[in-house]
Coordinates of C-alpha atoms in Angstrom, one line a residue:
M89 CA -27.0 7.1 4.5
N90 CA -29.7 9.8 4.2
M91 CA -29.5 11.9 1.1
K92 CA -28.4 15.1 3.0
S93 CA -26.9 13.7 6.2
V94 CA -24.2 11.3 7.2
H95 CA -24.8 9.0 10.2
C96 CA -21.5 8.4 12.0
E97 CA -20.3 6.3 14.9
S98 CA -17.1 6.9 16.9
V99 CA -14.4 4.2 16.8
T100 CA -12.8 3.2 20.1
E101 CA -10.6 0.3 21.0
G102 CA -9.4 -1.5 24.1
A103 CA -10.9 -3.1 27.2
Q104 CA -11.8 0.3 28.8
A105 CA -13.3 1.8 25.6
P106 CA -16.5 3.7 26.1
D107 CA -19.6 2.8 24.1
P108 CA -19.6 4.2 20.6
W109 CA -20.9 7.7 20.2
R110 CA -23.4 8.1 17.4
F111 CA -24.0 11.4 15.7
T112 CA -25.3 12.9 12.4
V113 CA -23.6 15.5 10.2
S114 CA -25.7 17.4 7.7
Y115 CA -24.1 18.4 4.4
D116 CA -24.5 20.6 1.3
K117 CA -21.8 18.8 -0.6
L118 CA -20.4 15.4 0.3
V119 CA -17.0 14.0 -0.8
I120 CA -16.5 10.3 -0.2
A121 CA -12.8 9.4 0.1
L122 CA -12.8 6.2 2.2
G123 CA -9.9 4.6 0.4
A124 CA -9.8 0.8 0.0
Q125 CA -9.0 -2.4 1.8
P126 CA -6.5 -5.2 1.1
T127 CA -7.7 -7.8 -1.4
T128 CA -7.7 -11.3 -0.2
F129 CA -9.6 -13.0 -3.1
G130 CA -11.6 -14.8 -0.5
I131 CA -8.7 -17.0 0.5
H132 CA -9.3 -18.7 3.8
G133 CA -7.1 -17.6 6.7
V134 CA -5.6 -14.4 5.3
Y135 CA -7.2 -12.1 7.8
E136 CA -6.5 -14.4 10.7
H137 CA -2.8 -15.0 10.0
A138 CA -1.3 -12.5 7.6
I139 CA -0.2 -8.9 8.2
F140 CA -1.1 -6.3 5.6
L141 CA 0.8 -3.2 4.5
R142 CA -1.7 -0.5 4.6
E143 CA -1.6 1.3 8.0
V144 CA 1.1 2.4 10.5
Y145 CA 0.0 -0.3 13.0
H146 CA 0.6 -2.9 10.3
A147 CA 4.3 -1.8 10.2
Q148 CA 4.5 -1.9 14.0
E149 CA 3.0 -5.4 14.0
I150 CA 5.5 -6.6 11.4
R151 CA 8.4 -5.2 13.4
R152 CA 7.0 -6.8 16.6
K153 CA 6.5 -10.2 15.0
L154 CA 9.9 -10.3 13.3
L155 CA 11.8 -9.4 16.5
L156 CA 9.8 -11.8 18.5
N157 CA 10.6 -14.6 16.1
L158 CA 14.3 -13.7 16.3
M159 CA 14.2 -14.1 20.0
M160 CA 12.1 -17.3 19.9
S161 CA 14.6 -18.9 17.5
D162 CA 17.4 -18.4 20.0
V163 CA 15.6 -20.5 22.7
P164 CA 17.9 -23.4 23.7
G165 CA 16.8 -26.8 22.4
I166 CA 14.5 -25.5 19.7
E167 CA 14.2 -27.9 16.8
E168 CA 15.9 -27.1 13.5
E169 CA 12.7 -27.3 11.5
E170 CA 10.9 -24.9 13.9
K171 CA 13.8 -22.4 13.8
Q172 CA 13.7 -22.4 10.0
R173 CA 10.0 -21.8 10.1
L174 CA 10.2 -18.9 12.6
L175 CA 12.9 -17.2 10.5
H176 CA 11.1 -17.6 7.1
C177 CA 9.6 -14.3 6.0
V178 CA 7.0 -14.7 3.2
V179 CA 5.6 -11.8 1.2
V180 CA 2.6 -12.5 -1.1
G181 CA 2.2 -10.0 -3.9
G182 CA 4.8 -8.8 -6.4
G183 CA 3.6 -5.2 -7.0
P184 CA 5.6 -2.2 -6.0
T185 CA 4.7 -2.4 -2.3
G186 CA 5.5 -6.1 -2.0
V187 CA 8.8 -5.7 -3.9
E188 CA 9.9 -2.7 -1.9
F189 CA 9.1 -4.4 1.4
S190 CA 11.0 -7.6 0.3
G191 CA 14.0 -5.5 -0.7
E192 CA 14.0 -3.5 2.5
L193 CA 13.5 -6.6 4.6
S194 CA 16.4 -8.3 2.9
D195 CA 18.6 -5.3 3.5
F196 CA 17.5 -5.3 7.2
I197 CA 18.5 -8.9 7.5
V198 CA 21.9 -8.6 5.8
R199 CA 23.0 -5.3 7.4
D200 CA 21.5 -5.4 10.9
V201 CA 20.0 -8.8 11.9
R202 CA 22.9 -11.0 10.9
Q203 CA 25.4 -8.9 12.7
R204 CA 23.5 -9.0 16.1
Y205 CA 21.8 -12.3 15.9
A206 CA 24.7 -14.6 14.7
H207 CA 22.7 -17.7 15.2
V208 CA 20.2 -16.9 12.4
K209 CA 22.8 -16.5 9.6
D210 CA 22.0 -19.7 7.8
Y211 CA 18.3 -19.7 8.6
I212 CA 16.6 -16.4 8.0
H213 CA 15.5 -15.6 4.5
V214 CA 12.8 -13.9 2.5
T215 CA 10.4 -15.5 -0.1
L216 CA 8.3 -13.4 -2.5
I217 CA 5.3 -15.2 -4.0
E218 CA 3.6 -13.7 -7.1
A219 CA 1.0 -15.3 -9.3
N220 CA 2.3 -13.6 -12.5
E221 CA 5.3 -11.3 -13.0
I222 CA 6.7 -9.0 -10.4
L223 CA 6.2 -5.3 -11.1
S224 CA 3.9 -6.1 -14.1
S225 CA 3.2 -2.4 -14.8
F226 CA 6.9 -1.6 -15.3
D227 CA 9.1 -1.8 -18.4
V228 CA 10.2 -5.4 -19.1
R229 CA 13.9 -4.4 -18.8
L230 CA 13.2 -2.9 -15.4
R231 CA 11.4 -6.0 -14.3
Q232 CA 14.3 -8.2 -15.3
Y233 CA 16.7 -5.9 -13.4
A234 CA 14.5 -6.1 -10.3
T235 CA 14.4 -9.9 -10.5
N236 CA 18.2 -10.1 -10.7
Q237 CA 18.8 -7.7 -7.9
L238 CA 16.3 -9.2 -5.5
T239 CA 17.7 -12.7 -6.2
K240 CA 21.2 -11.4 -5.7
S241 CA 20.2 -9.8 -2.4
G242 CA 18.8 -13.2 -1.1
V243 CA 15.1 -12.9 -1.9
R244 CA 13.7 -16.1 -3.2
L245 CA 11.1 -15.5 -6.0
V246 CA 8.3 -18.1 -6.4
R247 CA 5.7 -18.1 -9.1
G248 CA 2.5 -19.5 -7.5
I249 CA -1.1 -18.9 -6.4
V250 CA -2.0 -19.1 -2.7
K251 CA -4.9 -21.5 -2.1
D252 CA -5.1 -21.5 1.7
V253 CA -3.4 -19.8 4.7
E254 CA -2.9 -21.7 8.0
E255 CA -1.3 -20.5 11.2
K256 CA 2.2 -21.7 10.4
K257 CA 2.1 -22.4 6.7
I258 CA 0.5 -21.4 3.4
I259 CA -0.6 -23.9 0.7
L260 CA -0.2 -23.1 -3.0
N261 CA -2.4 -24.3 -5.8
D262 CA 0.0 -27.1 -6.7
G263 CA -0.1 -28.5 -3.2
T264 CA 3.2 -27.0 -2.1
E265 CA 3.3 -26.2 1.6
V266 CA 5.4 -23.2 2.6
P267 CA 6.1 -22.8 6.4
Y268 CA 6.4 -19.2 7.6
G269 CA 7.1 -17.3 10.8
L270 CA 6.1 -13.9 9.3
L271 CA 3.5 -13.6 6.5
V272 CA 3.0 -10.2 4.8
W273 CA 0.0 -9.8 2.4
S274 CA 0.4 -7.3 -0.4
T275 CA -1.8 -8.3 -3.3
G276 CA -3.5 -5.0 -4.1
V277 CA -6.7 -3.3 -2.9
G278 CA -10.4 -3.5 -3.5
P279 CA -13.6 -1.8 -2.2
S280 CA -14.3 -1.9 1.5
A281 CA -17.5 -3.3 3.0
I282 CA -19.0 0.1 3.5
I283 CA -18.4 1.1 -0.1
R284 CA -20.0 -2.1 -1.3
S285 CA -23.0 -1.5 0.9
L286 CA -23.8 2.1 -0.3
D287 CA -26.7 2.3 -2.6
L288 CA -24.8 4.4 -5.2
P289 CA -23.9 3.7 -8.8
K290 CA -20.9 1.4 -9.1
A291 CA -17.9 1.3 -11.4
P292 CA -16.3 -2.0 -12.6
G293 CA -14.8 -3.8 -9.6
G294 CA -17.4 -2.5 -7.2
R295 CA -16.0 1.0 -6.6
I296 CA -18.2 4.0 -6.4
G297 CA -19.0 5.2 -9.9
I298 CA -18.1 8.8 -10.8
D299 CA -18.4 10.9 -14.0
E300 CA -15.9 13.1 -15.7
W301 CA -16.2 15.8 -13.0
L302 CA -15.9 13.2 -10.1
R303 CA -19.6 13.5 -9.4
V304 CA -21.6 10.4 -8.4
P305 CA -24.2 10.1 -11.2
T306 CA -27.9 10.2 -10.3
V307 CA -27.2 11.6 -6.9
E308 CA -26.8 15.3 -6.5
D309 CA -24.1 17.0 -4.4
I310 CA -22.1 13.8 -3.9
F311 CA -18.5 13.5 -5.2
S312 CA -16.0 10.7 -4.7
I313 CA -12.2 10.5 -5.1
G314 CA -9.3 8.1 -4.4
D315 CA -9.2 4.3 -4.3
C316 CA -12.9 4.0 -3.4
S317 CA -14.1 5.5 -6.7
G318 CA -13.8 4.8 -10.4
F319 CA -15.3 6.0 -13.7
V320 CA -18.6 4.5 -14.6
E321 CA -18.6 2.6 -17.9
S322 CA -20.7 5.2 -19.7
T323 CA -17.8 7.7 -19.6
G324 CA -15.7 5.4 -21.7
K325 CA -12.7 6.2 -19.6
T326 CA -10.2 3.6 -18.5
P327 CA -10.0 2.7 -14.8
L328 CA -7.6 4.8 -12.8
P329 CA -4.9 3.0 -10.8
A330 CA -5.1 2.8 -7.0
L331 CA -2.2 5.2 -6.5
A332 CA -1.6 8.2 -4.2
Q333 CA -0.8 10.4 -7.2
V334 CA -4.4 9.8 -8.5
A335 CA -6.0 10.7 -5.2
E336 CA -3.8 13.8 -4.8
R337 CA -4.6 15.1 -8.3
Q338 CA -8.3 14.4 -7.8
G339 CA -8.2 16.3 -4.5
K340 CA -6.6 19.4 -6.0
Y341 CA -9.1 19.3 -8.9
L342 CA -12.1 18.9 -6.7
G343 CA -10.9 21.7 -4.4
I344 CA -10.8 24.1 -7.3
L345 CA -14.2 22.8 -8.6
L346 CA -16.0 23.2 -5.3
N347 CA -14.6 26.8 -5.0
K348 CA -15.9 27.5 -8.5
I349 CA -19.3 26.0 -7.6
G350 CA -19.5 28.2 -4.4
K351 CA -18.6 31.4 -6.3
A352 CA -21.4 30.6 -8.8
N353 CA -23.9 30.4 -5.9
G354 CA -24.1 26.6 -6.1
G355 CA -22.7 25.9 -2.7
R356 CA -26.0 25.1 -1.0
A357 CA -27.6 21.7 -1.3
N358 CA -29.6 21.1 -4.5
S359 CA -28.4 24.5 -6.0
A360 CA -25.7 23.4 -8.5
K361 CA -27.9 22.1 -11.3
D362 CA -27.3 25.1 -13.6
V363 CA -23.6 25.7 -12.7
D364 CA -21.1 25.2 -15.5
F365 CA -18.5 22.8 -14.0
G366 CA -16.0 23.6 -16.7
D367 CA -13.1 21.3 -17.6
Q368 CA -13.4 17.6 -16.9
F369 CA -10.9 15.8 -14.7
V370 CA -8.0 14.5 -16.8
Y371 CA -5.4 12.2 -15.2
K372 CA -1.9 12.1 -16.7
H373 CA 0.3 9.4 -15.2
M374 CA 3.6 10.9 -13.9
G375 CA 5.4 7.6 -13.8
S376 CA 6.1 4.8 -11.3
M377 CA 9.0 4.3 -8.9
A378 CA 10.0 1.4 -6.7
S379 CA 12.9 0.7 -4.4
I380 CA 14.4 -2.8 -4.5
G381 CA 16.9 -2.5 -1.7
S382 CA 20.7 -2.3 -1.8
Y383 CA 20.5 1.4 -2.7
K384 CA 18.9 0.6 -6.0
A385 CA 15.5 1.5 -7.4
L386 CA 13.5 1.6 -10.6
V387 CA 12.1 4.7 -12.3
D388 CA 9.6 4.3 -15.1
L389 CA 8.3 7.6 -16.5
R390 CA 6.2 6.2 -19.3
Q391 CA 2.5 7.2 -19.6
N392 CA 1.5 3.5 -19.9
K393 CA 2.9 0.1 -20.5
E394 CA 2.8 0.5 -24.3
G395 CA 4.1 4.1 -24.3
K396 CA 7.6 5.4 -24.7
G397 CA 9.5 7.3 -22.1
L398 CA 12.4 7.4 -19.7
S399 CA 13.2 4.3 -17.6
L400 CA 16.1 4.0 -15.2
A401 CA 17.5 1.5 -12.8
G402 CA 20.2 1.5 -10.2
F403 CA 21.7 4.0 -7.7
V404 CA 20.6 7.1 -9.6
S405 CA 17.1 5.8 -9.6
W406 CA 17.3 5.2 -5.9
F407 CA 18.4 8.8 -5.3
I408 CA 15.5 10.1 -7.5
W409 CA 13.1 7.8 -5.6
R410 CA 14.3 9.2 -2.2
S411 CA 14.2 12.8 -3.4
A412 CA 10.7 12.3 -4.8
Y413 CA 9.6 10.7 -1.5
L414 CA 10.8 13.7 0.5
T415 CA 8.7 16.1 -1.7
R416 CA 5.6 14.2 -0.8
V417 CA 6.1 14.5 2.9
I418 CA 3.6 17.1 4.2
S419 CA 5.7 19.7 6.1
W420 CA 9.3 20.9 6.2
R421 CA 9.4 19.7 9.8
N422 CA 8.5 16.2 8.8
R423 CA 10.9 16.2 5.9
F424 CA 13.7 17.2 8.3
Y425 CA 12.8 14.3 10.6
V426 CA 12.6 11.8 7.7
A427 CA 16.0 13.0 6.3
I428 CA 17.6 12.8 9.8
N429 CA 16.2 9.3 10.3
W430 CA 17.6 8.1 7.0
A431 CA 21.0 9.6 7.8
T432 CA 21.0 8.0 11.3
T433 CA 20.1 4.6 9.8
L434 CA 22.8 4.9 7.2
V435 CA 25.5 5.5 9.8
F436 CA 24.3 3.4 12.8
G437 CA 22.0 0.9 11.2
R438 CA 18.4 0.2 12.2
D439 CA 17.2 -0.1 15.8
I440 CA 16.3 -3.7 16.4
S441 CA 15.5 -3.5 20.1
R442 CA 12.0 -4.7 21.0
I443 CA 9.7 -1.9 22.2

């Protein structure tokens, strides 16, 4: 990356994809917001056999794989052991994403799959594997509630560390082998290869280092926000969580800051040295929410794990979670579509036809 230009390459896929188109974009101010990639901890076989929960195509692949396994399990003459493997859904990672997916998947199995695929009733189940405690950032009372509800809904909780991932089974540190038909990996995120390769100051964990104004120290005119960045140690600030609310707040702050720099005649490259940047970026945690299926959710509005604040669980929390979700959808058009989809699913169930 040249100091005042970004070298880019188009991304194309498929057998008929044209050769990548390479181009250069010059800049006065650069904001790096490349996000992060799933963390695999260097465990062999994760990229080859697991499905992540980061992009839309991941969700499509999970749906395709699950429905294919349902159909394969109904093939006449299939062995009992193979049927159990095909219908065993394993989720690795007990954070909010892994817990929400496990709860939704269990709901899907109980309310939709078992009614239309009668042969799977005694076979299909969900296992959630976590090395420590599920939802470790939540209040202890909410964690216990989530554990009880997930267990009640049929999710099997296993405390363990994955050592190896093979095509049809995972192996835990204690040697336990867990056969699976669907493996979903949700163990958090870390810096991507391009972020690690950039010759820029780094924060703990390998993310791009930023100062209190979201600037990259020692490099003029470059800012960074979101999961790919973190405060450098010299700021004395604690690392920010890899959450959408952090990136959203940083984006709003940086938009105001760049407008301020422009009005102070600092918009051009190398012209903001004497501009007063004003107030530093301050992040205040708005709380955490997680759905656990069965029309129940958790709402934890504490500033941090040791702080005091409101914490709720149950149907009211689920209603709050759904309402908050709708407010984050970009447009009223999309909010309408999402609400209609929820209502349709509630009345008629999920569509489980293969597409």
